[in-house]
CSV table of C-alpha atoms and ligand atoms in Angstrom, one decimal:
chain,number,residue,atom,x,y,z
A,3,MET,CA,-6.4,-19.7,21.5
A,4,THR,CA,-5.8,-16.9,24.1
A,5,PRO,CA,-6.2,-13.5,22.4
A,6,PRO,CA,-3.0,-11.4,22.5
A,7,ILE,CA,-5.3,-8.4,23.0
A,8,GLU,CA,-8.3,-8.3,25.4
A,9,ARG,CA,-10.5,-5.7,23.7
A,10,ALA,CA,-10.6,-3.6,20.6
A,11,VAL,CA,-11.5,0.1,20.4
A,12,ILE,CA,-12.6,0.9,16.8
A,13,VAL,CA,-12.8,4.6,16.0
A,14,GLY,CA,-15.0,5.3,12.9
A,15,ALA,CA,-18.2,3.3,12.4
A,16,GLY,CA,-18.3,3.6,8.7
A,17,THR,CA,-18.0,1.0,5.9
A,18,MET,CA,-14.7,-0.3,7.3
A,19,GLY,CA,-15.5,0.1,11.0
A,20,ALA,CA,-18.6,-2.0,10.8
A,21,THR,CA,-16.8,-4.9,9.1
A,22,LEU,CA,-13.9,-4.6,11.5
A,23,ALA,CA,-16.4,-4.9,14.4
A,24,LYS,CA,-17.8,-8.1,12.8
A,25,LEU,CA,-14.3,-9.5,12.5
A,26,MET,CA,-13.4,-8.8,16.2
A,27,LEU,CA,-16.8,-10.0,17.5
A,28,ALA,CA,-16.7,-13.2,15.5
A,29,HIS,CA,-13.4,-13.9,17.5
A,30,ARG,CA,-15.3,-13.1,20.7
A,31,LEU,CA,-13.3,-10.0,21.3
A,32,PRO,CA,-15.3,-7.2,23.1
A,33,VAL,CA,-15.5,-4.1,21.0
A,34,ARG,CA,-15.9,-0.4,21.9
A,35,MET,CA,-17.0,1.5,18.8
A,36,ILE,CA,-16.5,5.3,18.8
A,37,ASP,CA,-17.9,7.7,16.2
A,38,ARG,CA,-18.9,11.3,16.3
A,39,GLN,CA,-22.2,10.5,14.5
A,40,ALA,CA,-24.8,8.6,16.6
A,41,SER,CA,-26.5,7.5,13.4
A,42,ALA,CA,-23.3,5.7,12.2
A,43,LEU,CA,-23.1,3.9,15.5
A,44,GLU,CA,-26.8,2.9,15.4
A,45,ALA,CA,-26.4,1.6,11.8
A,46,CYS,CA,-23.3,-0.4,13.0
A,47,ARG,CA,-25.2,-1.9,15.9
A,48,HIS,CA,-28.1,-2.8,13.6
A,49,GLU,CA,-25.6,-4.5,11.2
A,50,ILE,CA,-24.0,-6.5,14.0
A,51,GLU,CA,-27.4,-7.7,15.3
A,52,ARG,CA,-28.3,-8.7,11.8
A,53,THR,CA,-25.0,-10.6,11.4
A,54,PHE,CA,-25.2,-12.6,14.6
A,55,PRO,CA,-29.0,-13.1,14.9
A,56,ASP,CA,-28.7,-16.4,16.9
A,57,ASP,CA,-26.0,-15.2,19.2
A,58,PRO,CA,-27.2,-12.2,21.3
A,59,ALA,CA,-24.1,-12.7,23.5
A,60,VAL,CA,-21.9,-11.6,20.6
A,61,ALA,CA,-23.9,-8.4,20.0
A,62,GLY,CA,-23.7,-7.8,23.8
A,63,LYS,CA,-20.0,-7.5,23.5
A,64,LEU,CA,-20.4,-4.3,21.4
A,65,ASP,CA,-20.5,-1.0,23.2
A,66,VAL,CA,-21.0,2.2,21.2
A,67,GLN,CA,-20.0,5.7,22.2
A,68,THR,CA,-19.9,9.2,20.7
A,69,HIS,CA,-17.0,10.2,23.0
A,70,TRP,CA,-13.9,8.7,24.4
A,71,SER,CA,-13.6,7.4,28.0
A,72,PRO,CA,-10.5,6.1,29.7
A,73,GLU,CA,-9.2,2.7,28.4
A,74,GLY,CA,-7.5,0.2,30.6
A,75,GLU,CA,-4.7,-2.2,29.8
A,76,GLY,CA,-5.0,-4.9,27.1
A,77,SER,CA,-6.7,-2.8,24.4
A,78,ILE,CA,-5.9,-2.1,20.9
A,79,VAL,CA,-7.1,1.1,19.2
A,80,ILE,CA,-8.0,0.7,15.5
A,81,GLU,CA,-8.3,4.2,13.9
A,82,SER,CA,-10.7,3.9,10.9
A,83,VAL,CA,-12.1,7.4,10.4
A,84,THR,CA,-12.4,9.5,7.3
A,85,GLU,CA,-9.3,9.5,5.1
A,86,ASN,CA,-8.1,12.9,6.1
A,87,LEU,CA,-4.8,13.6,7.8
A,88,THR,CA,-6.0,16.4,10.1
A,89,ILE,CA,-9.0,14.2,11.3
A,90,LYS,CA,-6.8,11.2,11.8
A,91,ARG,CA,-4.1,13.1,13.8
A,92,ALA,CA,-6.8,14.5,16.1
A,93,VAL,CA,-8.2,10.9,16.6
A,94,ILE,CA,-4.7,9.6,17.4
A,95,ALA,CA,-4.1,12.4,19.9
A,96,GLU,CA,-7.5,11.5,21.6
A,97,ALA,CA,-6.4,7.8,21.7
A,98,GLU,CA,-3.1,8.7,23.4
A,99,ALA,CA,-4.9,10.9,25.9
A,100,HIS,CA,-7.3,8.2,26.9
A,101,CYS,CA,-5.2,5.0,26.7
A,102,GLU,CA,-2.5,3.4,28.8
A,103,PRO,CA,1.1,4.1,27.5
A,104,THR,CA,1.4,0.5,26.3
A,105,THR,CA,-1.7,0.5,24.2
A,106,LEU,CA,-1.1,-0.6,20.6
A,107,ILE,CA,-2.5,2.0,18.1
A,108,VAL,CA,-3.0,1.1,14.5
A,109,THR,CA,-4.4,3.1,11.6
A,110,ASN,CA,-6.4,1.7,8.8
A,111,THR,CA,-5.4,4.5,6.4
A,112,SER,CA,-5.6,3.4,2.7
A,113,GLY,CA,-2.2,5.1,2.0
A,114,LEU,CA,-1.5,8.2,4.0
A,115,SER,CA,2.0,8.4,5.6
A,116,ILE,CA,2.2,6.7,8.9
A,117,ASP,CA,4.8,9.3,10.1
A,118,ALA,CA,2.4,12.1,9.1
A,119,ILE,CA,-0.5,10.5,11.0
A,120,GLY,CA,1.8,9.9,14.0
A,121,GLN,CA,3.3,13.4,14.0
A,122,GLY,CA,2.8,15.0,17.5
A,123,MET,CA,2.4,11.7,19.3
A,124,ARG,CA,4.1,11.3,22.6
A,125,ARG,CA,4.9,7.7,21.8
A,126,PRO,CA,5.0,7.3,18.0
A,127,GLU,CA,6.8,3.9,18.5
A,128,ARG,CA,3.5,2.3,19.3
A,129,LEU,CA,1.8,3.3,16.1
A,130,ALA,CA,1.7,1.1,13.0
A,131,GLY,CA,-0.4,1.0,9.8
A,132,ALA,CA,-2.8,-2.0,9.5
A,133,HIS,CA,-4.5,-1.6,6.2
A,134,PHE,CA,-7.5,-4.0,6.0
A,135,PHE,CA,-9.5,-4.6,2.8
A,136,ASN,CA,-13.2,-4.3,2.4
A,137,PRO,CA,-15.0,-6.4,3.7
A,138,ALA,CA,-12.5,-6.6,6.6
A,139,ASP,CA,-14.3,-9.7,8.1
A,140,LEU,CA,-13.7,-11.7,4.9
A,141,VAL,CA,-10.6,-10.5,3.0
A,142,PRO,CA,-7.5,-12.3,4.4
A,143,ALA,CA,-4.7,-10.0,3.6
A,144,VAL,CA,-3.8,-7.0,5.8
A,145,GLU,CA,-0.8,-4.7,4.9
A,146,VAL,CA,1.2,-3.9,8.0
A,147,ILE,CA,3.2,-0.7,7.6
A,148,PRO,CA,5.9,0.7,9.9
A,149,GLY,CA,6.5,4.4,10.3
A,150,ALA,CA,10.1,5.6,10.8
A,151,ALA,CA,9.5,5.6,14.6
A,152,THR,CA,7.5,2.3,14.8
A,153,ALA,CA,9.1,-0.1,17.2
A,154,GLN,CA,9.8,-3.7,16.1
A,155,ALA,CA,7.7,-4.9,19.1
A,156,THR,CA,4.7,-2.9,17.8
A,157,LEU,CA,5.0,-4.7,14.4
A,158,HIS,CA,5.3,-8.1,16.2
A,159,ARG,CA,2.2,-7.4,18.3
A,160,THR,CA,0.2,-6.1,15.3
A,161,CYS,CA,1.1,-9.2,13.3
A,162,ALA,CA,0.3,-11.5,16.2
A,163,PHE,CA,-3.1,-9.9,16.7
A,164,LEU,CA,-3.9,-10.1,13.0
A,165,THR,CA,-2.9,-13.8,13.0
A,166,PHE,CA,-5.2,-14.4,16.0
A,167,LEU,CA,-8.0,-12.9,13.9
A,168,GLY,CA,-7.3,-15.4,11.1
A,169,LYS,CA,-5.7,-12.7,8.8
A,170,ARG,CA,-2.6,-13.0,6.6
A,171,PRO,CA,-0.5,-10.0,7.7
A,172,ALA,CA,2.0,-8.9,5.0
A,173,LEU,CA,4.8,-6.6,6.4
A,174,LEU,CA,6.1,-3.7,4.3
A,175,LYS,CA,9.6,-2.5,4.9
A,176,GLN,CA,8.6,1.2,4.8
A,177,SER,CA,5.7,3.5,4.3
A,178,VAL,CA,5.1,4.7,0.7
A,179,PRO,CA,1.9,6.6,-0.5
A,180,GLY,CA,-0.8,4.0,-1.2
A,181,PHE,CA,1.3,1.2,0.2
A,182,VAL,CA,1.3,-1.8,-2.2
A,183,ALA,CA,-2.3,-2.7,-2.9
A,184,ASN,CA,-3.6,0.8,-3.7
A,185,ARG,CA,-0.5,1.6,-5.8
A,186,LEU,CA,-1.2,-1.4,-8.0
A,187,GLN,CA,-5.0,-0.8,-8.1
A,188,HIS,CA,-4.5,2.8,-9.2
A,189,ALA,CA,-1.8,1.8,-11.8
A,190,LEU,CA,-4.4,-0.6,-13.3
A,191,MET,CA,-7.2,1.9,-13.1
A,192,ARG,CA,-5.1,4.6,-14.8
A,193,GLU,CA,-4.6,2.3,-17.7
A,194,CYS,CA,-8.2,1.2,-17.8
A,195,LEU,CA,-9.5,4.8,-17.9
A,196,SER,CA,-6.9,5.7,-20.5
A,197,LEU,CA,-8.2,2.8,-22.7
A,198,LEU,CA,-11.8,4.0,-22.3
A,199,GLU,CA,-10.8,7.6,-23.1
A,200,LYS,CA,-8.9,6.5,-26.3
A,201,GLY,CA,-12.0,4.5,-27.4
A,202,VAL,CA,-9.9,1.3,-27.5
A,203,VAL,CA,-12.6,-0.7,-25.7
A,204,ASP,CA,-15.9,-0.2,-23.9
A,205,ALA,CA,-16.5,-0.8,-20.1
A,206,GLU,CA,-18.2,-4.2,-20.6
A,207,ALA,CA,-15.5,-5.6,-22.8
A,208,LEU,CA,-12.7,-4.2,-20.5
A,209,ASP,CA,-14.3,-5.8,-17.4
A,210,GLU,CA,-14.8,-9.1,-19.3
A,211,ILE,CA,-11.1,-9.2,-20.3
A,212,VAL,CA,-9.7,-8.3,-16.9
A,213,GLN,CA,-12.1,-10.6,-14.9
A,214,PHE,CA,-11.6,-13.7,-17.0
A,215,SER,CA,-7.9,-13.4,-17.7
A,216,ILE,CA,-5.5,-11.8,-15.2
A,217,GLY,CA,-8.4,-11.6,-12.7
A,218,VAL,CA,-9.0,-15.3,-12.3
A,219,ARG,CA,-5.2,-16.0,-12.3
A,220,LEU,CA,-4.5,-13.5,-9.6
A,221,ALA,CA,-6.9,-15.2,-7.3
A,222,LEU,CA,-4.5,-18.2,-7.3
A,223,SER,CA,-1.1,-16.6,-7.2
A,224,GLY,CA,0.6,-13.2,-7.1
A,225,PRO,CA,2.0,-11.4,-10.2
A,226,LEU,CA,5.6,-12.1,-9.5
A,227,LEU,CA,5.1,-15.8,-9.1
A,228,GLN,CA,3.1,-15.9,-12.3
A,229,ARG,CA,5.9,-14.0,-14.2
A,230,ASP,CA,8.4,-16.6,-12.9
A,231,LEU,CA,6.3,-19.3,-14.4
A,232,ASN,CA,5.9,-17.4,-17.7
A,233,GLY,CA,9.6,-16.5,-18.0
A,234,LEU,CA,11.2,-13.2,-17.2
A,235,ASP,CA,12.8,-12.9,-20.7
A,236,THR,CA,9.3,-13.0,-22.3
A,237,HIS,CA,8.2,-10.3,-19.8
A,238,LEU,CA,11.2,-8.1,-20.7
A,239,ASN,CA,10.7,-8.5,-24.4
A,240,ILE,CA,7.1,-7.2,-24.1
A,241,ALA,CA,8.1,-4.4,-21.6
A,242,ARG,CA,10.7,-3.1,-24.1
A,243,TYR,CA,8.1,-2.2,-26.8
A,244,LEU,CA,5.1,-1.6,-24.6
A,245,TYR,CA,6.1,0.9,-21.9
A,246,GLU,CA,6.5,3.9,-24.2
A,247,ASP,CA,2.8,3.4,-25.0
A,248,LEU,CA,1.4,3.0,-21.5
A,249,GLU,CA,-0.5,5.8,-19.7
A,250,ASP,CA,1.9,7.7,-17.4
A,251,THR,CA,-0.1,10.9,-16.6
A,252,HIS,CA,0.6,12.4,-13.2
A,253,THR,CA,-3.0,13.7,-12.8
A,254,PRO,CA,-6.3,11.8,-12.5
A,255,SER,CA,-7.9,11.0,-15.9
A,256,ARG,CA,-10.1,13.6,-17.6
A,257,LEU,CA,-12.9,11.0,-18.0
A,258,LEU,CA,-12.9,10.3,-14.2
A,259,GLU,CA,-13.0,14.1,-13.5
A,260,GLU,CA,-15.9,14.5,-15.9
A,261,TYR,CA,-17.9,11.6,-14.4
A,262,VAL,CA,-17.5,12.9,-10.9
A,263,ALA,CA,-18.4,16.5,-11.9
A,264,GLN,CA,-21.5,15.1,-13.5
A,265,GLY,CA,-22.5,13.2,-10.4
A,266,ARG,CA,-21.7,9.8,-12.0
A,267,LEU,CA,-20.3,8.5,-8.7
A,268,GLY,CA,-21.1,4.8,-9.3
A,269,ALA,CA,-23.7,2.5,-7.7
A,270,LYS,CA,-24.6,4.9,-4.9
A,271,ALA,CA,-25.6,7.6,-7.4
A,272,GLY,CA,-27.4,5.3,-9.8
A,273,GLN,CA,-24.8,5.7,-12.6
A,274,GLY,CA,-21.1,5.2,-12.9
A,275,PHE,CA,-19.5,3.1,-15.7
A,276,TYR,CA,-22.8,1.2,-15.6
A,277,PRO,CA,-26.5,2.2,-14.6
A,278,TRP,CA,-27.5,1.0,-11.1
A,279,ASP,CA,-30.8,0.6,-9.3
A,280,GLU,CA,-31.5,-0.8,-5.8
A,281,ALA,CA,-32.3,-4.3,-6.9
A,282,ARG,CA,-29.0,-4.6,-8.9
A,283,ILE,CA,-27.0,-3.2,-6.0
A,284,GLU,CA,-28.5,-5.7,-3.5
A,285,ARG,CA,-28.0,-8.6,-5.9
A,286,GLN,CA,-24.4,-7.6,-6.5
A,287,LYS,CA,-23.7,-7.2,-2.8
A,288,HIS,CA,-25.0,-10.6,-1.8
A,289,GLN,CA,-23.5,-12.3,-4.8
A,290,SER,CA,-20.1,-10.7,-4.1
A,291,ARG,CA,-20.0,-11.7,-0.5
A,292,ASP,CA,-20.9,-15.4,-1.1
A,293,SER,CA,-18.6,-15.6,-4.2
A,294,LEU,CA,-15.8,-13.9,-2.4
A,295,LYS,CA,-16.0,-16.5,0.4
A,296,ARG,CA,-15.8,-19.3,-2.2
A,297,ILE,CA,-12.8,-17.7,-4.0
A,298,ILE,CA,-11.0,-17.1,-0.7
A,299,ALA,CA,-11.6,-20.8,0.2
A,300,VAL,CA,-10.1,-21.9,-3.1
A,301,ALA,CA,-7.1,-19.6,-2.8
A,302,MET,CA,-6.4,-20.8,0.7
A,303,GLU,CA,-6.6,-24.4,-0.3
A,304,GLU,CA,-4.2,-23.8,-3.2
A,305,LYS,CA,-1.7,-22.2,-0.8
A,306,ARG,CA,-2.2,-25.0,1.8
A,307,SER,CA,-1.6,-27.7,-0.8
A,308,GLY,CA,1.6,-26.1,-2.0
A,309,ASN,CA,0.3,-25.2,-5.5
A,310,ASP,CA,2.5,-22.1,-5.6
A,311,GLY,CA,4.5,-22.8,-8.7
A,312,GLU,CA,7.1,-25.2,-7.1
A,313,HIS,CA,6.0,-28.1,-9.2
B,19,NAD,N1,-13.9,1.7,2.2
B,19,NAD,C1,-12.9,0.9,1.9
B,19,NAD,O1,-13.0,0.1,0.9
B,19,NAD,C2,-11.6,1.0,2.6
B,19,NAD,C3,-10.7,-0.1,2.6
B,19,NAD,C4,-9.6,0.0,3.3
B,19,NAD,C5,-9.3,1.1,4.1
B,19,NAD,N2,-10.2,2.1,4.1
B,19,NAD,C6,-9.8,3.2,5.0
B,19,NAD,O2,-10.6,3.1,6.2
B,19,NAD,C7,-10.9,4.4,6.8
B,19,NAD,C8,-12.4,4.5,6.9
B,19,NAD,O3,-13.0,4.3,5.6
B,19,NAD,P1,-14.6,4.1,5.5
B,19,NAD,O4,-14.7,3.7,4.1
B,19,NAD,O5,-15.0,3.2,6.6
B,19,NAD,O6,-15.1,5.6,5.7
B,19,NAD,P2,-16.6,6.1,6.1
B,19,NAD,O7,-16.7,7.4,5.5
B,19,NAD,O8,-17.6,5.0,5.7
B,19,NAD,O9,-16.6,6.2,7.7
B,19,NAD,C9,-15.8,7.1,8.4
B,19,NAD,C10,-16.4,7.2,9.7
B,19,NAD,O10,-15.5,8.0,10.6
B,19,NAD,C11,-16.3,8.8,11.4
B,19,NAD,N3,-15.5,9.9,11.9
B,19,NAD,C12,-15.0,11.0,11.2
B,19,NAD,N4,-14.3,11.8,12.1
B,19,NAD,C13,-14.4,11.2,13.3
B,19,NAD,C14,-13.8,11.5,14.6
B,19,NAD,N5,-13.1,12.6,14.7
B,19,NAD,N6,-14.1,10.7,15.6
B,19,NAD,C15,-14.8,9.6,15.5
B,19,NAD,N7,-15.4,9.2,14.3
B,19,NAD,C16,-15.1,10.0,13.2
B,19,NAD,C17,-17.5,9.3,10.5
B,19,NAD,O11,-18.6,9.8,11.2
B,19,NAD,C18,-17.8,8.0,9.7
B,19,NAD,O12,-18.8,7.2,10.3
B,19,NAD,C19,-10.3,5.4,5.8
B,19,NAD,O13,-9.0,5.7,6.2
B,19,NAD,C20,-10.2,4.6,4.5
B,19,NAD,O14,-9.2,5.1,3.6
B,19,NAD,C21,-11.3,2.1,3.4
């Protein structure tokens, strides 16, 4: 298939930037990676060489730079720097200064306002949100988010580009903080942390319940489709007595604040909800990637075969 875009400029060679580069390169798209930190660029190059060991031509399509240079026609800029509004605005301004007026610019923000990121742009109509999920080379869904000024043509081009990459773009009608996925993830985590704080359940049992109940089901269909199958009247009956008891705090949980203050940051710090060492982290990473691929294959097959609740 002819790519709707000829090359990608990815800004930010961190966790997401590296997997975005893998995704583009796997589709034979030349990538220019820009990051202020030379060490991040080197780590990214190393990761790409490791990912495509038998295909040096692929790694050869990656060009890394610490500074911008003029971009010709046919590029897309994917902003994937630190989740900070000031930094993102500065990067978007650099992109506008170095790119052709028609260049598509997307931001991989996890939930900042698209309008706020685009504030000060000369042509805000060419900016859209394209929120990928980690790892971006594997997870199919991408949230596509318009700002108030985003042109319809920008959304069409963004979706066409994502489809070319084998993704499943899902278009929001407007930008809200956290978009859809992070709103849901944080609503779930707020309740999880509240249950831990209240001593209702421990971390192991909570993970066991979520993974092997709603977790396995959600891999096969979305929550609304599931509720349809279950019956909306049943859902309403439960909602009527349950909601007054659910966590509705407007501030992050005390337990989470305490953990972070104590340096319990999760796997990277050796302790979070669970203890971590290098071996466990490596095991988990490899298992997760392979298992994720299998789960995605099953989910895609279900979708293809029409097992979406219509029978
Ligand atoms: N990590 C995830 O799971 C995830 C998932 C989806 C979206 N996101 C979003 O993707 C973006 C990047 O996240 P990440 O996890 O890759 O972050 P990260 O901290 O791993 O990487 C950010 C990179 O941006 C670079 N950077 C900072 N300022 C820069 C500048 N002015 N010019 C060039 N490079 C600059 C940093 O040097 C760093 O290498 C964020 O907006 C984040 O919210 C993250």
